[in-house]
Amino acid sequence: MTPAMRTGPGPSSGTPAPARLLRAIGPPLSSLPLAAAVRGAVALATPLLVGVLTGWVFPSVIAAIGALWAVGQDGSDPYPSRVGRFVALGLSASLGLAGGELALRSGPSAVVTVCLVVAALVAGAIGLRGRIWSVAGMHLLLGVTIGGGIPVPGPWWQAPIALFAGVSFVLVLSSAPWLWQRHHIERAALLAVFRAASTALAAAGTPGAAETRRHLTDALDNAHQAMDRHLTSSRRQPPDARVEPLLRAFRLAVRLGEAVTTLQWEARPLPAVVSRAPLVMSARLLPVRKDGDVPVLPDFGPHSPGLHALAQLSVAADAERVDTALAAPASPRPTRQAHLRYAVLLALCVLAAQVCADLLHSPRAYWLPMTVAFVYKPDFGPVFRRALNRCVGTVVGAAAIGAVSTAVHGTYAFIGVVAFFGALMAVGVRHHYALATTGLTAVVFVLVDLLGDHRALYGARMLDTALAAALVLVVHFVAWPRSAVSRADSRTRAALAAAHRYRDLSPTVGPDRRHALRRAAYRQLADARRAAVHARREPVLRGAEPPDWERAITSAEELCDAVTARALHAAPGPAAQTTVTVASSDAM
């Protein structure tokens, strides 16, 4: 096996400060998700139009707030996943809003503060347990923040119902295509795997081969997520006739990943006809039109073991079934100590933010704790980067809506402004947190104005955001400075263990089990690489440089490549006996 080379981002100490700042802000916008932008505009404008036309302005604004939060959690994942996430969001946010309202109506401001702290403890305790729990915890806290900071007329139960209605409206908009494009997401995810395999084969024998193999791994992960429900149900009963082609395509795609890895491991350029083979397979397995011409599979000529495996898959593309039962690989979960520490620190940040808000803005002291709820989400990425993007987005959003307010007059015109910034937020959700914050900030200013708060607080909200972000950063990096390092350490260790498990068990198990071991190893290596990138983006103390995770991960990926090649008789046995290690952090 070739010596491991560092491929990930190195330590930040040698990088100039401006470059580190730009890297922390994030990558530039690449493509426009038009459907999501339209959903964002419609989701936010429709409740306001209904409210203006019916005279129910306050409930419609609360519904728009629910729609705003739901747009922030909209995605392109499978429809059942979206339904679960939106339901959790709507129920938790409505519950939080009801609790905040009752606390505000009780009289003493201390009751609101206690309610916020309790909500923060609950949100922190469940926030690291997975995506749905994280979304539920954050929106429970956001609901309490809005309910305890903005007086809303009417019975206490009216606003939570309106909020849930706004979330439900986005759920309908986001999931409606399921009615006429039943398996569109699964199909698109599978086609992405075959395209990534074609790109990886074209890169074989070039310096970019490893990166294309990682993209193939990511595409397989996405396809596994999209197909997981169908894979699970197919083990209990025969699949539906419309699902069977998708299952065949997925199982073949998993084996294709093994063949592509072997061909890349051979490290020699391949003819163009080979790189086109995955596209031909996808056209046969997932044709666009049932009455279209069936493409002819290429003849690869003399085979290396890798090409022999690819040729076998070409034949399997015409078979009735490819038996490869796989279970979704799991990532390591945070420890109980991590859950407890995050809950306490989040509650401490919310308490400090609420005290500052009461001193600066009482009544209607909601912006500071609301910002803390959005910023302090270590499971969503680097805390420093999230805080920085939040500040940038708030400044730009406040400046933008301030400029628009001088030129736009009339309720319907402002509803159009909300639609524009709602679309901008939907785009930002998929591409850049600062862009999403820009849209959210502008929309919130309009909604709060419709609720009767006509104060010009543009400068105050910018300072509030900076203060909340500073509170989070100080508390987090004083009390838990190595959380990202610990997360990268644990995920790297788990990934190395998965790679060694694949190495040790691969020679003794059948193809199905081997594929499952391989998928688990590459999935956890990809998770570890992402965790390492996040850890590199967090500030570090001088003299406390983190371990070289990237070198260990790269070595483990090469180990897995060698094991895969050996399984297809493309590599000698000793190459698969390499062991990789990573230096452990002293603070786990």
Coordinates of C-alpha atoms in Angstrom, one line a residue:
M1 CA 0.0 0.0 0.0
T2 CA 1.3 3.5 -0.8
P3 CA 2.3 5.8 2.0
A4 CA -0.5 7.9 3.4
M5 CA -0.6 11.5 2.4
R6 CA -2.3 14.3 4.2
T7 CA -5.4 15.3 2.2
G8 CA -7.5 17.2 4.7
P9 CA -7.1 20.8 5.9
G10 CA -4.0 21.2 8.1
P11 CA -3.7 23.0 11.3
S12 CA -4.9 26.6 11.2
S13 CA -1.9 28.1 12.9
G14 CA 0.0 28.7 9.7
T15 CA -3.0 30.2 7.8
P16 CA -3.3 34.0 7.7
A17 CA -6.2 35.4 9.8
P18 CA -8.2 36.8 6.8
A19 CA -8.1 33.5 5.1
R20 CA -9.2 31.7 8.2
L21 CA -12.1 34.2 8.6
L22 CA -13.3 33.6 5.0
R23 CA -13.0 29.8 5.5
A24 CA -15.1 30.1 8.7
I25 CA -17.8 32.0 6.8
G26 CA -18.1 29.1 4.4
P27 CA -18.2 28.2 0.7
P28 CA -19.8 30.4 -2.0
L29 CA -23.3 29.8 -3.4
S30 CA -23.1 27.3 -6.3
S31 CA -26.6 26.6 -7.6
L32 CA -30.1 27.8 -7.1
P33 CA -32.7 25.4 -5.6
L34 CA -35.7 26.9 -7.5
A35 CA -38.4 24.7 -6.0
A36 CA -37.3 25.3 -2.5
A37 CA -37.2 29.1 -3.1
V38 CA -40.8 29.0 -4.5
R39 CA -41.9 27.0 -1.4
G40 CA -40.3 29.5 0.9
A41 CA -42.0 32.5 -0.8
V42 CA -45.4 30.8 -0.9
A43 CA -45.2 29.5 2.6
L44 CA -44.5 32.9 4.2
A45 CA -46.7 35.1 2.0
T46 CA -49.8 32.9 2.0
P47 CA -50.6 33.1 5.8
L48 CA -50.1 36.9 5.7
L49 CA -52.4 37.3 2.7
V50 CA -55.1 35.2 4.4
G51 CA -54.7 37.3 7.6
V52 CA -55.0 40.6 5.8
L53 CA -58.1 39.4 3.7
T54 CA -59.9 37.9 6.8
G55 CA -58.8 40.5 9.4
W56 CA -57.1 37.8 11.5
V57 CA -53.7 39.5 11.4
F58 CA -52.2 38.3 14.7
P59 CA -53.0 34.5 14.2
S60 CA -51.7 34.8 10.6
V61 CA -48.4 36.3 11.7
I62 CA -47.9 33.5 14.3
A63 CA -48.7 31.0 11.5
A64 CA -46.1 32.8 9.4
I65 CA -43.6 32.4 12.2
G66 CA -44.3 28.7 12.2
A67 CA -43.8 28.6 8.4
L68 CA -40.6 30.5 8.8
W69 CA -39.1 28.0 11.2
A70 CA -40.3 25.1 9.0
V71 CA -38.7 26.6 5.9
G72 CA -35.5 26.6 7.9
Q73 CA -35.8 22.8 8.3
D74 CA -37.0 22.0 4.8
G75 CA -34.8 19.7 2.8
S76 CA -34.5 17.3 -0.1
D77 CA -34.4 14.2 2.0
P78 CA -37.0 11.4 1.7
Y79 CA -40.6 12.4 2.3
P80 CA -41.1 10.2 5.5
S81 CA -38.1 11.9 7.0
R82 CA -39.5 15.3 6.3
V83 CA -42.9 14.4 7.8
G84 CA -41.2 13.2 11.0
R85 CA -39.1 16.3 11.3
F86 CA -41.9 18.8 10.6
V87 CA -44.3 17.0 13.1
A88 CA -41.6 17.1 15.8
L89 CA -40.9 20.8 15.0
G90 CA -44.6 21.8 15.0
L91 CA -45.4 19.9 18.3
S92 CA -42.4 21.1 20.2
A93 CA -42.6 24.7 19.0
S94 CA -46.4 24.9 19.8
L95 CA -45.8 23.4 23.2
G96 CA -43.0 25.9 23.9
L97 CA -45.1 28.8 22.6
A98 CA -48.0 27.8 24.9
G99 CA -45.6 27.5 27.9
G100 CA -44.0 30.9 27.1
E101 CA -47.4 32.6 26.7
L102 CA -48.7 31.2 30.0
A103 CA -45.5 32.3 31.8
L104 CA -45.8 35.8 30.3
R105 CA -49.4 36.1 31.3
S106 CA -48.7 35.0 34.8
G107 CA -47.1 38.4 35.6
P108 CA -43.6 38.3 37.1
S109 CA -40.8 38.3 34.6
A110 CA -39.0 35.8 36.7
V111 CA -41.5 33.1 35.7
V112 CA -40.6 33.7 32.0
T113 CA -36.9 33.4 32.9
V114 CA -37.5 30.1 34.8
C115 CA -39.5 28.8 31.8
L116 CA -36.7 29.7 29.4
V117 CA -34.0 28.0 31.6
V118 CA -36.1 24.8 31.9
A119 CA -36.7 24.8 28.2
A120 CA -33.0 25.2 27.5
L121 CA -32.2 22.3 29.9
V122 CA -34.6 20.1 28.1
A123 CA -33.4 21.2 24.6
G124 CA -29.8 20.6 25.6
A125 CA -30.6 17.2 27.1
I126 CA -32.2 15.9 23.9
G127 CA -30.4 18.1 21.3
L128 CA -27.5 15.7 20.6
R129 CA -29.6 12.6 20.2
G130 CA -30.1 12.9 16.5
R131 CA -31.6 15.2 13.8
I132 CA -35.2 15.0 14.8
W133 CA -34.5 15.4 18.6
S134 CA -32.2 18.3 17.8
V135 CA -34.8 20.1 15.8
A136 CA -37.5 19.4 18.4
G137 CA -35.2 20.7 21.2
M138 CA -34.2 23.9 19.4
H139 CA -37.8 24.8 18.5
L140 CA -39.1 24.0 22.0
L141 CA -36.7 26.7 23.2
L142 CA -37.6 29.1 20.3
G143 CA -41.3 28.7 21.1
V144 CA -40.8 29.6 24.7
T145 CA -38.7 32.5 23.6
I146 CA -41.3 34.0 21.3
G147 CA -44.2 33.2 23.7
G148 CA -42.5 34.7 26.6
G149 CA -41.2 37.8 24.7
I150 CA -44.0 38.9 22.4
P151 CA -47.5 39.5 23.9
V152 CA -50.1 38.1 21.6
P153 CA -53.8 38.9 22.1
G154 CA -56.6 36.3 22.2
P155 CA -56.9 33.1 24.2
W156 CA -53.6 31.3 25.1
W157 CA -54.4 28.3 22.9
Q158 CA -54.9 30.3 19.7
A159 CA -51.3 31.1 19.0
P160 CA -50.0 27.5 19.4
I161 CA -52.7 26.2 17.0
A162 CA -51.8 29.0 14.5
L163 CA -48.1 28.1 14.8
F164 CA -48.7 24.5 14.1
A165 CA -50.9 25.4 11.2
G166 CA -48.0 27.4 9.6
V167 CA -45.7 24.4 10.1
S168 CA -48.3 22.0 8.6
F169 CA -48.6 24.3 5.6
V170 CA -44.9 24.0 4.8
L171 CA -45.2 20.2 5.3
V172 CA -47.9 20.0 2.7
L173 CA -45.9 22.2 0.3
S174 CA -42.7 20.2 0.8
S175 CA -44.3 16.7 0.6
A176 CA -47.0 17.3 -2.1
P177 CA -44.8 16.1 -5.0
W178 CA -44.9 12.7 -3.4
L179 CA -48.4 12.4 -4.8
W180 CA -47.3 12.5 -8.4
Q181 CA -43.5 11.7 -8.1
R182 CA -43.8 8.8 -5.6
H183 CA -40.2 7.6 -5.8
H184 CA -38.5 10.7 -7.3
I185 CA -36.1 11.2 -4.4
E186 CA -35.0 7.6 -4.3
R187 CA -34.5 7.5 -8.1
A188 CA -32.5 10.7 -8.1
A189 CA -30.3 9.5 -5.3
L190 CA -29.6 6.2 -7.1
L191 CA -28.8 8.0 -10.4
A192 CA -26.3 10.2 -8.5
V193 CA -24.5 7.0 -7.4
F194 CA -24.1 5.8 -11.0
R195 CA -22.9 9.3 -12.1
A196 CA -20.4 9.4 -9.2
A197 CA -19.2 6.0 -10.2
S198 CA -18.6 7.1 -13.8
T199 CA -16.7 10.1 -12.6
A200 CA -14.6 7.9 -10.3
L201 CA -13.7 5.5 -13.1
A202 CA -12.7 8.4 -15.3
A203 CA -10.4 9.7 -12.6
A204 CA -8.7 6.3 -12.0
G205 CA -4.9 6.6 -12.1
T206 CA -5.0 10.4 -11.6
P207 CA -4.3 12.4 -8.4
G208 CA -8.0 13.2 -8.0
A209 CA -9.0 9.5 -7.7
A210 CA -9.3 9.5 -3.9
E211 CA -11.6 12.5 -3.9
T212 CA -13.9 11.1 -6.5
R213 CA -14.1 7.8 -4.5
R214 CA -15.1 9.9 -1.5
H215 CA -17.8 11.5 -3.5
L216 CA -19.0 8.1 -4.5
T217 CA -19.2 7.1 -0.9
D218 CA -21.2 10.2 -0.1
A219 CA -23.6 9.4 -2.9
L220 CA -24.0 5.8 -1.6
D221 CA -24.7 7.2 1.8
N222 CA -27.4 9.5 0.4
A223 CA -28.9 6.6 -1.6
H224 CA -28.9 4.4 1.5
Q225 CA -30.8 7.0 3.5
A226 CA -33.3 7.4 0.7
M227 CA -33.8 3.6 0.3
D228 CA -33.6 2.7 4.0
R229 CA -37.4 2.4 4.4
H230 CA -37.7 0.2 1.3
L231 CA -34.8 -2.0 2.4
T232 CA -36.3 -2.5 5.8
S233 CA -39.8 -3.3 4.5
S234 CA -38.4 -5.7 1.8
R235 CA -37.0 -7.9 4.6
R236 CA -40.5 -8.4 5.9
Q237 CA -42.5 -8.8 2.7
P238 CA -42.0 -8.9 -1.0
P239 CA -41.6 -5.3 -2.3
D240 CA -44.0 -3.4 -4.5
A241 CA -43.5 -3.8 -8.3
R242 CA -42.6 -0.1 -8.5
V243 CA -40.0 -0.5 -5.7
E244 CA -38.3 -3.6 -7.0
P245 CA -36.4 -1.9 -9.7
L246 CA -35.1 0.7 -7.2
L247 CA -34.0 -2.1 -4.8
R248 CA -32.2 -3.9 -7.7
A249 CA -30.5 -0.6 -8.7
F250 CA -29.4 0.1 -5.1
R251 CA -28.0 -3.4 -4.5
L252 CA -26.1 -3.2 -7.8
A253 CA -24.8 0.2 -6.9
V254 CA -23.3 -1.1 -3.7
R255 CA -21.5 -3.8 -5.6
L256 CA -20.5 -1.2 -8.2
G257 CA -18.8 0.8 -5.4
E258 CA -16.7 -2.2 -4.7
A259 CA -15.7 -2.7 -8.3
V260 CA -14.9 1.0 -8.7
T261 CA -12.7 1.0 -5.6
T262 CA -10.8 -2.0 -7.0
L263 CA -10.2 -0.3 -10.3
Q264 CA -9.0 2.9 -8.6
W265 CA -6.7 0.8 -6.4
E266 CA -5.1 -0.6 -9.5
A267 CA -4.0 3.0 -10.2
R268 CA -4.0 2.9 -13.9
P269 CA -6.0 5.0 -16.4
L270 CA -9.0 3.3 -17.9
P271 CA -10.5 3.5 -21.4
A272 CA -13.4 5.9 -21.8
V273 CA -15.7 3.0 -22.5
V274 CA -15.2 1.8 -18.9
S275 CA -16.2 5.1 -17.3
R276 CA -19.4 5.1 -19.4
A277 CA -20.4 1.7 -18.1
P278 CA -22.2 2.9 -14.9
L279 CA -24.2 5.3 -16.9
V280 CA -25.3 2.5 -19.2
M281 CA -26.2 0.4 -16.2
S282 CA -28.3 3.2 -14.8
A283 CA -30.1 3.7 -18.1
R284 CA -31.0 -0.1 -18.2
L285 CA -32.0 -0.3 -14.5
L286 CA -33.8 3.1 -14.2
P287 CA -34.9 4.1 -17.7
V288 CA -36.4 7.5 -18.2
R289 CA -39.0 6.1 -20.6
K290 CA -40.4 2.6 -20.7
D291 CA -40.6 2.5 -24.5
G292 CA -37.1 4.0 -25.1
D293 CA -34.2 2.2 -26.7
V294 CA -32.2 -0.1 -24.3
P295 CA -28.6 1.0 -24.4
V296 CA -26.0 -1.7 -25.3
L297 CA -23.5 -2.6 -22.5
P298 CA -19.9 -2.1 -23.6
D299 CA -17.4 -4.9 -24.2
F300 CA -14.4 -4.3 -21.9
G301 CA -12.1 -6.6 -23.7
P302 CA -9.3 -8.3 -21.7
H303 CA -10.1 -8.0 -18.0
S304 CA -8.1 -7.2 -15.0
P305 CA -9.9 -8.5 -11.8
G306 CA -11.5 -5.0 -11.4
L307 CA -12.8 -5.0 -14.9
H308 CA -13.9 -8.6 -14.5
A309 CA -16.0 -7.5 -11.5
L310 CA -17.4 -4.5 -13.5
A311 CA -18.3 -6.9 -16.4
Q312 CA -20.1 -9.2 -14.0
L313 CA -22.1 -6.2 -12.8
S314 CA -23.0 -5.3 -16.4
V315 CA -24.5 -8.8 -16.7
A316 CA -26.2 -8.4 -13.3
A317 CA -27.9 -5.2 -14.6
D318 CA -30.1 -7.5 -16.7
A319 CA -30.7 -10.0 -13.9
E320 CA -33.9 -10.3 -12.0
R321 CA -32.4 -9.8 -8.5
V322 CA -29.1 -9.0 -6.9
D323 CA -29.0 -10.3 -3.3
T324 CA -27.2 -7.9 -1.0
A325 CA -29.0 -7.3 2.3
L326 CA -27.5 -4.3 4.1
A327 CA -28.2 -2.6 7.4
A328 CA -27.6 1.1 7.7
P329 CA -24.2 1.8 9.3
A330 CA -24.4 3.8 12.6
S331 CA -22.2 6.6 13.8
P332 CA -21.0 6.9 17.4
R333 CA -23.3 8.8 19.7
P334 CA -22.2 11.5 22.2
T335 CA -21.8 10.4 25.8
R336 CA -24.1 11.1 28.6
Q337 CA -21.6 13.5 30.0
A338 CA -21.7 15.4 26.7
H339 CA -25.5 15.6 26.8
L340 CA -25.4 16.9 30.4
R341 CA -22.6 19.5 29.7
Y342 CA -24.4 20.8 26.6
A343 CA -27.7 21.1 28.5
V344 CA -26.1 23.1 31.4
L345 CA -24.1 25.4 29.1
L346 CA -27.1 26.1 26.9
A347 CA -29.2 26.9 29.9
L348 CA -26.4 29.2 31.3
C349 CA -26.2 31.0 27.9
V350 CA -30.0 31.5 27.8
L351 CA -30.1 32.7 31.4
A352 CA -27.4 35.3 30.7
A353 CA -29.0 36.4 27.5
Q354 CA -32.4 36.8 29.2
V355 CA -30.9 38.9 32.0
C356 CA -29.2 41.1 29.4
A357 CA -32.4 41.4 27.4
D358 CA -34.5 42.3 30.5
L359 CA -32.0 45.1 31.3
L360 CA -31.8 46.4 27.7
H361 CA -35.2 45.8 26.1
S362 CA -37.9 44.8 28.6
P363 CA -40.6 44.2 27.6
R364 CA -40.4 42.2 24.3
A365 CA -37.0 40.8 25.3
Y366 CA -36.8 37.9 22.9
W367 CA -34.0 38.6 20.4
L368 CA -31.1 37.7 22.6
P369 CA -32.3 34.3 23.9
M370 CA -33.7 33.5 20.4
T371 CA -30.2 34.2 18.9
V372 CA -28.6 31.9 21.5
A373 CA -31.1 29.1 20.6
F374 CA -30.1 29.4 16.9
V375 CA -26.3 29.8 17.4
Y376 CA -25.5 27.2 20.1
K377 CA -26.0 24.1 18.0
P378 CA -22.6 22.2 18.0
D379 CA -24.3 19.3 16.3
F380 CA -25.1 21.5 13.3
G381 CA -21.4 22.4 12.7
P382 CA -18.6 24.5 14.2
V383 CA -20.0 26.9 16.9
F384 CA -17.5 29.7 15.9
R385 CA -18.5 29.6 12.2
R386 CA -22.3 29.5 13.1
A387 CA -21.9 32.5 15.4
L388 CA -19.9 34.4 12.8
N389 CA -22.4 33.7 10.0
R390 CA -25.3 34.7 12.3
C391 CA -23.7 38.1 12.9
V392 CA -23.0 38.6 9.3
G393 CA -26.5 37.6 8.2
T394 CA -28.1 39.7 10.9
V395 CA -26.2 42.8 9.8
V396 CA -27.0 42.3 6.1
G397 CA -30.6 41.4 6.8
A398 CA -31.3 44.4 9.1
A399 CA -29.6 46.7 6.6
A400 CA -31.5 45.3 3.7
I401 CA -35.0 45.5 5.4
G402 CA -34.1 49.0 6.7
A403 CA -33.4 50.1 3.1
V404 CA -36.5 48.4 1.7
S405 CA -38.7 50.1 4.4
T406 CA -37.8 53.5 3.1
A407 CA -38.9 52.6 -0.4
V408 CA -41.8 50.2 0.1
H409 CA -45.2 51.2 1.6
G410 CA -48.4 49.3 2.0
T411 CA -49.2 46.0 3.6
Y412 CA -49.3 44.0 0.3
A413 CA -46.0 45.4 -0.7
F414 CA -44.5 44.2 2.5
I415 CA -46.0 40.8 2.0
G416 CA -44.1 40.7 -1.3
V417 CA -41.0 41.6 0.6
V418 CA -41.6 38.8 3.0
A419 CA -42.0 36.4 0.0
F420 CA -38.7 37.6 -1.5
F421 CA -36.7 37.1 1.7
G422 CA -38.5 33.8 2.4
A423 CA -37.2 32.6 -0.9
L424 CA -33.7 33.9 0.0
M425 CA -33.8 32.1 3.3
A426 CA -34.8 28.8 1.6
V427 CA -31.9 29.1 -0.7
G428 CA -29.6 29.9 2.2
V429 CA -30.8 26.8 4.1
R430 CA -29.2 24.6 1.4
H431 CA -26.1 26.7 0.7
H432 CA -25.0 29.1 3.4
Y433 CA -26.1 29.9 6.9
A434 CA -25.3 33.6 6.6
L435 CA -27.6 33.8 3.6
A436 CA -30.3 32.0 5.5
T437 CA -29.9 34.3 8.5
T438 CA -30.2 37.3 6.1
G439 CA -33.6 36.2 4.9
L440 CA -34.8 35.2 8.4
T441 CA -33.7 38.5 9.9
A442 CA -35.6 40.5 7.3
V443 CA -38.7 38.4 7.6
V444 CA -38.7 38.6 11.4
F445 CA -38.5 42.4 11.3
V446 CA -41.6 42.6 9.1
L447 CA -43.6 40.0 11.2
V448 CA -42.8 41.8 14.4
D449 CA -43.9 45.1 12.9
L450 CA -47.2 43.4 11.9
L451 CA -47.6 42.3 15.6
G452 CA -47.5 45.9 16.7
D453 CA -43.8 46.5 17.5
H454 CA -43.0 49.5 15.4
R455 CA -39.8 50.5 17.0
A456 CA -36.7 51.1 14.8
L457 CA -34.4 48.5 16.3
Y458 CA -32.0 47.8 13.4
G459 CA -28.9 48.8 15.3
A460 CA -30.1 47.3 18.5
R461 CA -30.7 43.9 16.9
M462 CA -27.3 43.9 15.4
L463 CA -25.7 44.6 18.8
D464 CA -28.0 42.0 20.4
T465 CA -26.9 39.4 17.9
A466 CA -23.3 40.2 18.5
L467 CA -23.8 40.1 22.3
A468 CA -25.6 36.7 22.1
A469 CA -22.9 35.3 19.8
A470 CA -20.2 36.5 22.2
L471 CA -22.0 34.9 25.2
V472 CA -22.2 31.6 23.4
L473 CA -18.6 31.7 22.3
V474 CA -17.2 32.7 25.7
V475 CA -19.3 30.1 27.7
H476 CA -18.6 27.4 25.1
F477 CA -14.9 27.9 24.7
V478 CA -14.2 28.5 28.4
A479 CA -16.3 25.5 29.7
W480 CA -16.0 23.1 26.7
P481 CA -13.1 24.2 24.6
R482 CA -12.3 20.8 23.1
S483 CA -15.8 19.5 22.3
A484 CA -15.1 19.5 18.5
V485 CA -11.8 17.8 19.1
S486 CA -13.4 15.2 21.3
R487 CA -16.0 14.6 18.7
A488 CA -13.4 14.2 15.9
D489 CA -11.4 11.9 18.2
S490 CA -14.3 9.6 18.9
R491 CA -15.5 9.4 15.3
T492 CA -12.0 8.8 14.0
R493 CA -11.5 6.0 16.5
A494 CA -14.8 4.5 15.5
A495 CA -13.9 4.8 11.9
L496 CA -10.5 3.1 12.4
A497 CA -12.2 0.3 14.3
A498 CA -14.7 -0.2 11.4
A499 CA -11.8 -0.3 8.9
H500 CA -10.0 -2.9 11.0
R501 CA -13.2 -4.9 11.4
Y502 CA -13.6 -4.9 7.6
R503 CA -10.0 -6.0 7.2
D504 CA -10.3 -8.8 9.8
L505 CA -13.7 -10.2 8.8
S506 CA -13.7 -9.7 5.0
P507 CA -11.8 -13.0 4.2
T508 CA -14.1 -15.1 6.3
V509 CA -17.6 -13.8 5.4
G510 CA -19.9 -14.0 2.4
P511 CA -20.5 -11.2 -0.1
D512 CA -23.5 -9.8 1.6
R513 CA -21.7 -9.4 5.0
R514 CA -18.6 -8.1 3.2
H515 CA -20.6 -5.4 1.5
A516 CA -22.2 -4.4 4.8
L517 CA -18.8 -4.2 6.5
R518 CA -17.3 -2.2 3.7
R519 CA -20.2 0.2 3.7
A520 CA -20.0 0.7 7.4
A521 CA -16.3 1.4 7.2
Y522 CA -16.5 4.0 4.4
R523 CA -19.5 5.6 6.0
Q524 CA -17.8 6.1 9.3
L525 CA -14.6 7.3 7.6
A526 CA -16.6 9.9 5.8
D527 CA -18.2 11.0 9.1
A528 CA -14.8 11.2 10.8
R529 CA -13.4 13.3 8.0
R530 CA -16.3 15.7 8.3
A531 CA -15.9 15.9 12.1
A532 CA -12.2 16.6 11.6
V533 CA -13.0 19.4 9.2
H534 CA -15.4 20.9 11.7
A535 CA -12.8 20.7 14.5
R536 CA -10.2 22.4 12.3
R537 CA -12.6 25.3 11.9
E538 CA -12.9 25.9 15.6
P539 CA -10.4 28.2 17.3
V540 CA -7.6 26.4 19.2
L541 CA -5.3 27.5 21.9
R542 CA -1.6 28.0 21.0
G543 CA 0.4 24.9 21.7
A544 CA -2.7 22.7 21.7
E545 CA -2.8 21.6 18.1
P546 CA -5.2 18.7 17.5
P547 CA -4.1 15.2 16.3
D548 CA -3.5 14.5 12.6
W549 CA -6.9 12.9 12.0
E550 CA -6.7 13.3 8.2
R551 CA -3.5 11.3 7.9
A552 CA -5.0 8.4 9.9
I553 CA -8.3 8.6 8.0
T554 CA -6.5 8.6 4.7
S555 CA -4.5 5.6 5.7
A556 CA -7.6 3.8 6.8
E557 CA -9.3 4.6 3.4
E558 CA -6.3 3.1 1.6
L559 CA -6.5 0.1 3.9
C560 CA -10.2 -0.4 3.0
D561 CA -9.3 0.0 -0.7
A562 CA -6.7 -2.7 -0.4
V563 CA -9.0 -5.0 1.4
T564 CA -11.7 -4.5 -1.3
A565 CA -9.2 -5.1 -4.0
R566 CA -8.0 -8.3 -2.3
A567 CA -11.5 -9.5 -2.1
L568 CA -11.8 -9.3 -5.8
H569 CA -8.3 -10.9 -6.2
A570 CA -6.7 -7.7 -7.3
A571 CA -4.2 -7.3 -4.4
P572 CA -1.9 -9.6 -2.4
G573 CA -2.9 -10.6 1.1
P574 CA -0.2 -8.8 3.0
A575 CA -1.4 -5.4 1.8
A576 CA -4.5 -5.8 3.9
Q577 CA -2.7 -6.3 7.1
T578 CA -1.8 -2.7 7.6
T579 CA -2.9 -1.1 10.9
V580 CA -3.6 2.6 11.3
T581 CA -3.8 4.6 14.5
V582 CA -4.6 8.1 15.6
A583 CA -3.2 10.0 18.5
S584 CA -5.9 10.5 21.1
S585 CA -6.9 13.8 22.6
D586 CA -6.2 14.3 26.2
A587 CA -9.6 15.7 26.8
M588 CA -12.4 13.4 25.8

